[in-house]
Amino acid sequence: MNPEAQQDVSVSQGIRMMFYMMKPNETSFQTLEEVPDYVKQATPFFISLILLELVVSWILKGKPPGRLDDALTSISAGIFSRLPSLFSRSIELTTYIYIWENYRLISLPWHSPWTWYLTFLGVDFGYYWFHRMAHEVNIMWAGHQTHHSSEDYNLSTALRQSVLQIYTSWIFYSPLALFIPPSVYAVHLQFNLLYQFWIHTEVINNLGPLELIINTPSHHRVHHGRNRYCIDKNYAGVLIIWDRIFGTFEAENEKVVYGLTHPINTFEPFKVQFHHLVYIWTTFWATPGFFNKFSVIFKGPGWGPGKPRLGLSEEIPEALSQVTLLLRVGFIILTLTSIGFLLDQRPKAAILETVRCLGFLMLYRFGHLKPFIPSLSFAFESSDLKLRAETLLTIVGCIPSTKLNRKRLSWAVNLPYALHQIEVGSN
């Protein structure tokens, strides 16, 4: 790609290229050298849309769409990811050109609209599988996790790119080199990336019928969530139909909490880029057995000896909303207060304990405690006697302790639960 080979795109073209709305006759080139660097030319549009999002967010929500330090970290990661291109052509292009020149089966016409639209589908299909494998293969996740490390979700998050992931993504586009000219491929590789910029926002809600076909902010918010229902969902680049076809689609329902399931809690750029590689290295040497070590690298990030390839979904920490966290803190305070009343043998202890139990049942009924309270049926199905005992004690804890001789039972039931809730809330 050569940014000097063509004039800069017009404002109209710049806006349309951000939404993959350029026409084949505007973006068909005979040679790779003629293809503009669309990503570089999109820089003013990145800045303009970020400022527009800031204004709209202030108008609609009365606050900015994210934190300044997080946005600066995302921008620095984006700059970091572009540094290798200063020294050499992208590996996504060099490997493609090599396959094209040595192994192509046929040469589709570069100027045909049919070639243009076929390449659009091929690149997007390749992106879906690259993106999916980047979540399901640990060594690939080491690169892609950079993009997911932000706990905000705004247009600056789209710029938080990995310096590593291009070294594996080229594999999934390589089959196109058997018949698609490199100049056509280079155009769509850029447009596919640019399209994904605008879907990183919370100021756009539902887009109606378009939600059935294309990737939208709503769909991509789910992908960035660390709620359990969001994990490993909505891998699409442009067309959400791939997720619908291959069973990885999930619609947005409850409030999405963003970021990694185990937050890194840093804005330091090198740690944002490489911390998971360090984790793989230490886990690799700590894991016994050759095949287990192999699995550390090539199975899912959540894998461990004796677990399924992608790990256990129940081990994913449950993302807590601010409302849930406040309700749990309130319940902990009420529980500790009730214990104090019971120990002091106050006349109103029975009333307070009844209120506490009603509060427990209400919180459990509306899902604010469910992830941490085993069900009664699970207790009877489990072979673990300790788990069954703890579950039954939890149920007994819902019965008001109105008599002094049950004071110790209430203490035994409620204090461990309160301490557990404090631990969960702090994590």
Coordinates of C-alpha atoms in Angstrom, one line a residue:
M1 CA 0.0 0.0 0.0
N2 CA 1.3 3.4 -1.0
P3 CA -0.4 6.5 0.5
E4 CA 1.3 8.8 -2.0
A5 CA 0.0 6.8 -5.0
Q6 CA -3.5 8.2 -4.7
Q7 CA -4.9 11.5 -3.6
D8 CA -6.3 11.8 -0.2
V9 CA -9.9 10.6 0.2
S10 CA -12.6 13.3 0.2
V11 CA -14.7 14.0 3.3
S12 CA -17.6 12.1 1.8
Q13 CA -15.4 9.1 1.0
G14 CA -13.8 9.2 4.4
I15 CA -17.2 9.0 6.2
R16 CA -18.3 6.2 3.9
M17 CA -15.1 4.2 4.3
M18 CA -15.6 4.2 8.1
F19 CA -18.9 2.4 7.5
Y20 CA -17.8 0.1 4.7
M21 CA -20.0 2.0 2.2
M22 CA -17.4 2.7 -0.5
K23 CA -18.2 1.5 -4.0
P24 CA -16.2 -1.1 -6.0
N25 CA -15.4 1.4 -8.8
E26 CA -13.9 3.7 -6.2
T27 CA -11.7 1.2 -4.5
S28 CA -10.5 -1.3 -7.2
F29 CA -6.8 -1.1 -8.1
Q30 CA -4.7 -3.2 -10.4
T31 CA -1.5 -3.2 -8.3
L32 CA -0.9 -3.3 -4.6
E33 CA 1.2 -0.1 -4.9
E34 CA -1.9 1.8 -6.0
V35 CA -3.9 0.9 -2.9
P36 CA -4.1 3.9 -0.5
D37 CA -3.3 3.6 3.2
Y38 CA -6.9 4.0 4.2
V39 CA -6.2 3.4 7.9
K40 CA -3.7 6.3 8.0
Q41 CA -6.1 8.5 6.1
A42 CA -8.8 7.7 8.7
T43 CA -7.0 9.4 11.5
P44 CA -8.9 12.7 11.3
F45 CA -12.2 10.7 11.2
F46 CA -11.1 8.8 14.3
I47 CA -10.6 12.0 16.2
S48 CA -13.8 13.7 14.9
L49 CA -16.0 10.7 15.9
I50 CA -14.3 10.5 19.3
L51 CA -15.1 14.2 19.9
L52 CA -18.7 13.7 18.6
E53 CA -19.2 10.8 21.0
L54 CA -17.9 12.9 23.8
V55 CA -20.5 15.7 23.0
V56 CA -23.4 13.2 22.5
S57 CA -22.5 11.4 25.8
W58 CA -22.5 14.7 27.7
I59 CA -25.9 15.6 26.2
L60 CA -27.6 12.2 26.7
K61 CA -25.9 11.1 30.0
G62 CA -24.4 14.2 31.5
K63 CA -21.0 12.6 31.7
P64 CA -18.1 11.6 29.4
P65 CA -18.2 8.1 27.8
G66 CA -15.1 7.0 29.7
R67 CA -12.1 7.8 31.8
L68 CA -9.2 10.0 30.4
D69 CA -6.5 7.7 31.6
D70 CA -8.2 4.6 30.0
A71 CA -8.6 6.5 26.7
L72 CA -4.9 7.5 26.7
T73 CA -3.9 3.9 27.4
S74 CA -6.1 2.8 24.4
I75 CA -4.6 5.4 22.1
S76 CA -1.0 4.5 23.2
A77 CA -1.8 0.8 22.5
G78 CA -3.0 1.8 19.0
I79 CA 0.2 3.7 18.3
F80 CA 2.2 0.8 19.7
S81 CA 0.5 -1.6 17.3
R82 CA 1.4 0.5 14.3
L83 CA 5.1 0.7 15.0
P84 CA 6.2 -2.5 13.1
S85 CA 4.7 -1.0 9.9
L86 CA 7.3 1.7 10.0
F87 CA 10.0 -0.9 9.3
S88 CA 8.4 -3.4 7.0
R89 CA 5.2 -4.3 5.1
S90 CA 2.6 -6.0 7.2
I91 CA 3.0 -9.8 7.6
E92 CA -0.7 -10.1 6.6
L93 CA 0.4 -8.7 3.1
T94 CA 3.8 -10.3 2.7
T95 CA 2.5 -13.8 3.4
Y96 CA -0.5 -13.2 1.1
I97 CA 1.7 -12.0 -1.7
Y98 CA 4.0 -15.0 -1.4
I99 CA 1.1 -17.5 -1.6
W100 CA -0.4 -15.5 -4.5
E101 CA 2.8 -15.5 -6.5
N102 CA 3.7 -19.1 -5.9
Y103 CA 0.5 -21.1 -5.3
R104 CA -2.5 -19.4 -6.7
L105 CA -5.0 -21.6 -8.6
I106 CA -6.8 -18.9 -10.6
S107 CA -6.7 -15.1 -11.0
L108 CA -10.0 -13.4 -10.6
P109 CA -10.3 -10.1 -12.4
W110 CA -9.2 -7.2 -10.1
H111 CA -11.7 -4.7 -11.7
S112 CA -14.8 -7.0 -11.4
P113 CA -17.5 -6.0 -8.8
W114 CA -18.1 -9.7 -8.3
T115 CA -14.4 -10.1 -7.2
W116 CA -14.9 -7.0 -4.9
Y117 CA -18.0 -8.4 -3.1
L118 CA -16.5 -12.0 -2.9
T119 CA -13.4 -10.5 -1.2
F120 CA -15.7 -8.6 1.2
L121 CA -17.3 -11.9 2.2
G122 CA -14.0 -13.8 2.3
V123 CA -12.1 -11.3 4.5
D124 CA -15.1 -11.1 6.9
F125 CA -15.4 -14.9 7.1
G126 CA -11.6 -15.2 7.7
Y127 CA -11.9 -12.5 10.4
Y128 CA -14.6 -14.4 12.2
W129 CA -12.5 -17.5 12.5
F130 CA -9.4 -15.6 13.4
H131 CA -11.3 -13.7 16.1
R132 CA -12.9 -16.9 17.4
M133 CA -9.5 -18.7 17.6
A134 CA -8.0 -15.6 19.3
H135 CA -10.4 -16.3 22.2
E136 CA -10.1 -20.1 22.1
V137 CA -6.3 -20.6 21.7
N138 CA -4.3 -19.3 24.7
I139 CA -1.2 -18.2 22.7
M140 CA -3.4 -16.2 20.4
W141 CA -5.4 -14.8 23.3
A142 CA -2.0 -13.4 24.6
G143 CA -2.2 -10.9 21.7
H144 CA -5.9 -10.3 21.5
Q145 CA -6.5 -9.7 25.2
T146 CA -4.9 -6.3 24.8
H147 CA -8.1 -5.1 23.0
H148 CA -10.3 -6.5 25.8
S149 CA -8.3 -5.1 28.8
S150 CA -10.2 -1.7 28.8
E151 CA -13.0 -1.5 31.4
D152 CA -14.6 1.3 29.5
Y153 CA -16.4 1.0 26.2
N154 CA -16.1 3.9 23.8
L155 CA -14.6 4.8 20.5
S156 CA -11.1 5.1 22.0
T157 CA -11.4 1.4 23.0
A158 CA -11.4 0.5 19.3
L159 CA -7.9 1.9 19.1
R160 CA -6.6 -0.4 21.8
Q161 CA -4.9 -2.8 19.4
S162 CA -2.3 -5.5 20.0
V163 CA 1.2 -5.5 18.5
L164 CA 1.2 -9.3 18.4
Q165 CA -2.0 -10.5 16.8
I166 CA -1.1 -9.8 13.2
Y167 CA 1.5 -12.6 13.5
T168 CA -1.4 -15.1 13.7
S169 CA -4.3 -13.4 11.9
W170 CA -2.6 -13.8 8.4
I171 CA -3.2 -17.6 8.6
F172 CA -7.0 -17.2 8.3
Y173 CA -6.8 -15.0 5.2
S174 CA -4.3 -17.1 3.4
P175 CA -6.8 -19.3 1.4
L176 CA -8.0 -16.1 -0.3
A177 CA -4.6 -15.8 -1.9
L178 CA -5.3 -18.8 -4.1
F179 CA -7.7 -16.7 -6.2
I180 CA -8.1 -13.1 -5.0
P181 CA -5.6 -10.5 -6.2
P182 CA -3.5 -8.8 -3.4
S183 CA -4.7 -5.4 -4.4
V184 CA -8.3 -6.3 -3.8
Y185 CA -7.5 -8.1 -0.5
A186 CA -5.5 -5.1 0.8
V187 CA -8.6 -2.8 0.3
H188 CA -10.9 -5.1 2.2
L189 CA -8.5 -5.9 5.0
Q190 CA -8.4 -2.2 5.8
F191 CA -12.2 -1.6 5.4
N192 CA -12.9 -4.5 7.7
L193 CA -10.8 -3.0 10.4
L194 CA -12.2 0.5 9.9
Y195 CA -15.8 -0.7 10.1
Q196 CA -15.2 -2.0 13.6
F197 CA -14.3 1.4 14.9
W198 CA -17.8 2.9 15.2
I199 CA -19.3 -0.1 16.9
H200 CA -17.3 0.6 20.1
T201 CA -19.8 2.9 21.7
E202 CA -22.6 3.1 24.2
V203 CA -24.4 6.1 22.7
I204 CA -26.0 4.0 20.0
N205 CA -28.6 1.5 21.2
N206 CA -30.6 -0.8 18.9
L207 CA -30.6 -0.4 15.1
G208 CA -33.7 -2.4 14.4
P209 CA -33.7 -4.8 11.5
L210 CA -30.0 -4.2 10.9
E211 CA -29.3 -6.1 14.1
L212 CA -30.2 -9.3 12.2
I213 CA -27.5 -8.9 9.6
I214 CA -24.6 -6.6 10.6
N215 CA -22.4 -6.3 13.6
T216 CA -23.7 -3.3 15.7
P217 CA -22.7 -1.5 18.9
S218 CA -25.2 -3.7 20.8
H219 CA -23.8 -6.9 19.5
H220 CA -20.2 -5.8 20.1
R221 CA -20.9 -4.6 23.6
V222 CA -21.8 -8.2 24.4
H223 CA -18.5 -9.4 22.9
H224 CA -16.6 -7.0 25.2
G225 CA -18.5 -8.0 28.3
R226 CA -17.1 -10.1 31.2
N227 CA -20.6 -11.2 32.3
R228 CA -20.9 -14.9 32.0
Y229 CA -23.5 -14.7 29.3
C230 CA -21.1 -12.5 27.2
I231 CA -18.0 -14.8 27.3
D232 CA -17.0 -16.2 23.8
K233 CA -19.9 -14.6 22.0
N234 CA -20.3 -12.3 18.9
Y235 CA -17.0 -12.7 17.1
A236 CA -18.2 -10.9 13.9
G237 CA -16.3 -8.2 12.1
V238 CA -19.0 -6.8 9.8
L239 CA -21.6 -9.5 9.3
I240 CA -23.2 -10.9 12.5
I241 CA -24.6 -13.7 10.3
W242 CA -21.5 -15.8 10.9
D243 CA -22.2 -15.9 14.7
R244 CA -25.8 -16.8 14.0
I245 CA -24.7 -19.6 11.6
F246 CA -22.0 -21.1 13.9
G247 CA -23.8 -20.8 17.2
T248 CA -21.8 -18.0 18.9
F249 CA -24.5 -15.3 18.8
E250 CA -25.8 -13.7 22.0
A251 CA -28.2 -10.7 22.1
E252 CA -27.6 -7.9 24.7
N253 CA -29.9 -8.2 27.6
E254 CA -28.6 -7.4 31.1
K255 CA -26.2 -4.5 31.7
V256 CA -22.7 -5.3 30.3
V257 CA -19.7 -5.1 32.5
Y258 CA -16.6 -4.6 30.4
G259 CA -13.0 -5.8 30.6
L260 CA -11.1 -9.0 31.3
T261 CA -12.5 -11.6 33.7
H262 CA -9.4 -11.1 35.7
P263 CA -8.7 -7.3 35.4
I264 CA -5.1 -6.3 35.1
N265 CA -5.6 -2.9 36.9
T266 CA -2.9 -1.0 35.1
F267 CA -2.4 1.6 32.4
E268 CA 1.2 0.7 31.8
P269 CA 1.6 0.0 28.0
F270 CA 4.0 -2.9 28.1
K271 CA 1.9 -4.8 30.7
V272 CA -1.2 -4.1 28.7
Q273 CA 0.5 -5.6 25.7
F274 CA 2.5 -8.5 27.1
H275 CA 1.2 -9.5 30.6
H276 CA -0.6 -12.6 29.4
L277 CA 2.6 -13.9 27.7
V278 CA 4.2 -13.8 31.1
Y279 CA 1.3 -15.7 32.6
I280 CA 1.5 -18.4 29.9
W281 CA 5.3 -18.7 30.6
T282 CA 4.9 -19.2 34.3
T283 CA 1.9 -21.6 33.9
F284 CA 3.8 -23.6 31.3
W285 CA 6.7 -24.4 33.6
A286 CA 4.4 -24.9 36.6
T287 CA 2.2 -27.5 34.8
P288 CA 3.5 -31.1 34.9
G289 CA 3.5 -33.4 31.8
F290 CA 4.4 -32.7 28.2
F291 CA 0.8 -32.9 26.9
N292 CA -0.4 -30.6 29.7
K293 CA 2.3 -28.1 28.8
F294 CA 1.2 -28.3 25.1
S295 CA -2.4 -27.7 26.2
V296 CA -1.4 -24.6 28.2
I297 CA -0.3 -23.0 24.9
F298 CA -2.9 -24.3 22.5
K299 CA -6.1 -24.8 24.5
G300 CA -8.3 -22.1 25.9
P301 CA -7.2 -19.4 28.4
G302 CA -9.4 -21.0 31.1
W303 CA -8.1 -24.6 30.5
G304 CA -6.4 -26.5 33.3
P305 CA -5.5 -30.2 33.8
G306 CA -8.8 -32.3 33.9
K307 CA -10.9 -29.5 32.5
P308 CA -12.6 -29.1 29.0
R309 CA -10.7 -27.4 26.2
L310 CA -12.2 -24.0 27.0
G311 CA -12.3 -24.4 30.7
L312 CA -15.3 -24.4 33.0
S313 CA -17.9 -21.6 32.6
E314 CA -18.7 -21.8 36.4
E315 CA -15.1 -20.7 37.2
I316 CA -15.6 -17.4 35.4
P317 CA -15.9 -14.7 38.1
E318 CA -19.4 -13.2 38.0
A319 CA -19.4 -9.6 37.0
L320 CA -21.2 -7.5 39.6
S321 CA -23.1 -4.4 38.7
Q322 CA -22.9 -1.4 41.0
V323 CA -26.5 -1.9 42.2
T324 CA -25.8 -5.6 43.0
L325 CA -22.6 -4.6 44.9
L326 CA -24.4 -2.0 46.9
L327 CA -27.2 -4.4 47.8
R328 CA -24.7 -7.0 48.9
V329 CA -22.8 -4.5 51.1
G330 CA -26.1 -3.4 52.6
F331 CA -27.0 -7.1 53.3
I332 CA -23.6 -7.7 54.9
I333 CA -24.1 -4.7 57.2
L334 CA -27.6 -5.8 58.1
T335 CA -26.4 -9.4 58.8
L336 CA -23.6 -8.2 61.1
T337 CA -26.0 -5.8 62.9
S338 CA -28.5 -8.7 63.4
I339 CA -25.7 -10.8 64.9
G340 CA -24.9 -8.0 67.4
F341 CA -28.5 -7.7 68.4
L342 CA -28.8 -11.4 69.0
L343 CA -25.6 -11.5 71.1
D344 CA -26.9 -8.6 73.2
Q345 CA -30.3 -10.4 73.6
R346 CA -32.1 -7.2 72.6
P347 CA -35.9 -7.3 72.5
K348 CA -36.0 -6.2 68.8
A349 CA -33.5 -8.8 67.7
A350 CA -36.3 -11.1 66.4
I351 CA -37.8 -8.3 64.3
L352 CA -34.4 -7.4 62.8
E353 CA -33.6 -11.0 62.1
T354 CA -36.9 -11.4 60.3
V355 CA -36.2 -8.3 58.2
R356 CA -32.8 -9.7 57.4
C357 CA -34.2 -13.0 56.3
L358 CA -36.9 -11.3 54.1
G359 CA -34.1 -9.3 52.6
F360 CA -32.1 -12.4 51.9
L361 CA -35.1 -14.0 50.1
M362 CA -35.8 -10.9 48.1
L363 CA -32.1 -10.5 47.0
Y364 CA -32.0 -14.2 46.1
R365 CA -35.3 -14.0 44.2
F366 CA -34.1 -11.2 42.0
G367 CA -30.7 -12.7 41.2
H368 CA -28.4 -10.6 43.4
L369 CA -27.2 -13.6 45.4
K370 CA -27.9 -16.5 43.1
P371 CA -24.4 -17.0 41.6
F372 CA -23.0 -17.6 45.1
I373 CA -25.8 -19.7 46.7
P374 CA -25.9 -23.3 45.7
S375 CA -29.5 -24.6 45.0
L376 CA -31.2 -27.2 47.2
S377 CA -31.3 -29.7 44.3
F378 CA -27.6 -29.3 43.7
A379 CA -27.0 -30.0 47.4
F380 CA -28.8 -33.3 47.3
E381 CA -27.1 -34.3 44.0
S382 CA -23.6 -33.5 45.1
S383 CA -21.5 -36.2 46.7
D384 CA -19.6 -33.6 48.7
L385 CA -20.9 -33.8 52.3
K386 CA -19.4 -30.5 53.2
L387 CA -21.1 -28.7 50.4
R388 CA -24.4 -30.3 51.3
A389 CA -24.0 -29.2 54.9
E390 CA -23.1 -25.6 54.0
T391 CA -26.1 -25.4 51.7
L392 CA -28.5 -26.7 54.3
L393 CA -27.1 -24.3 56.8
T394 CA -27.6 -21.4 54.4
I395 CA -31.3 -22.5 54.1
V396 CA -31.6 -22.7 57.9
G397 CA -30.0 -19.2 58.0
C398 CA -33.2 -17.9 56.4
I399 CA -35.3 -19.0 59.3
P400 CA -35.5 -16.2 62.0
S401 CA -33.4 -16.9 65.0
T402 CA -35.9 -15.7 67.6
K403 CA -34.7 -17.8 70.6
L404 CA -31.5 -17.2 72.5
N405 CA -30.6 -20.9 72.4
R406 CA -30.3 -20.6 68.6
K407 CA -27.9 -17.7 68.8
R408 CA -24.8 -19.7 68.1
L409 CA -26.4 -21.4 65.1
S410 CA -27.2 -18.0 63.6
W411 CA -23.6 -16.9 64.2
A412 CA -22.3 -20.1 62.6
V413 CA -24.5 -19.7 59.5
N414 CA -24.3 -15.9 58.9
L415 CA -20.8 -14.9 59.7
P416 CA -19.0 -17.2 57.2
Y417 CA -21.5 -16.1 54.5
A418 CA -20.9 -12.4 55.3
L419 CA -17.2 -12.9 55.1
H420 CA -17.6 -14.7 51.8
Q421 CA -19.6 -11.9 50.4
I422 CA -16.9 -9.4 51.5
E423 CA -14.3 -11.5 49.7
V424 CA -16.5 -11.7 46.6
G425 CA -17.2 -8.0 46.6
S426 CA -13.5 -7.1 46.9
N427 CA -12.6 -9.3 43.9

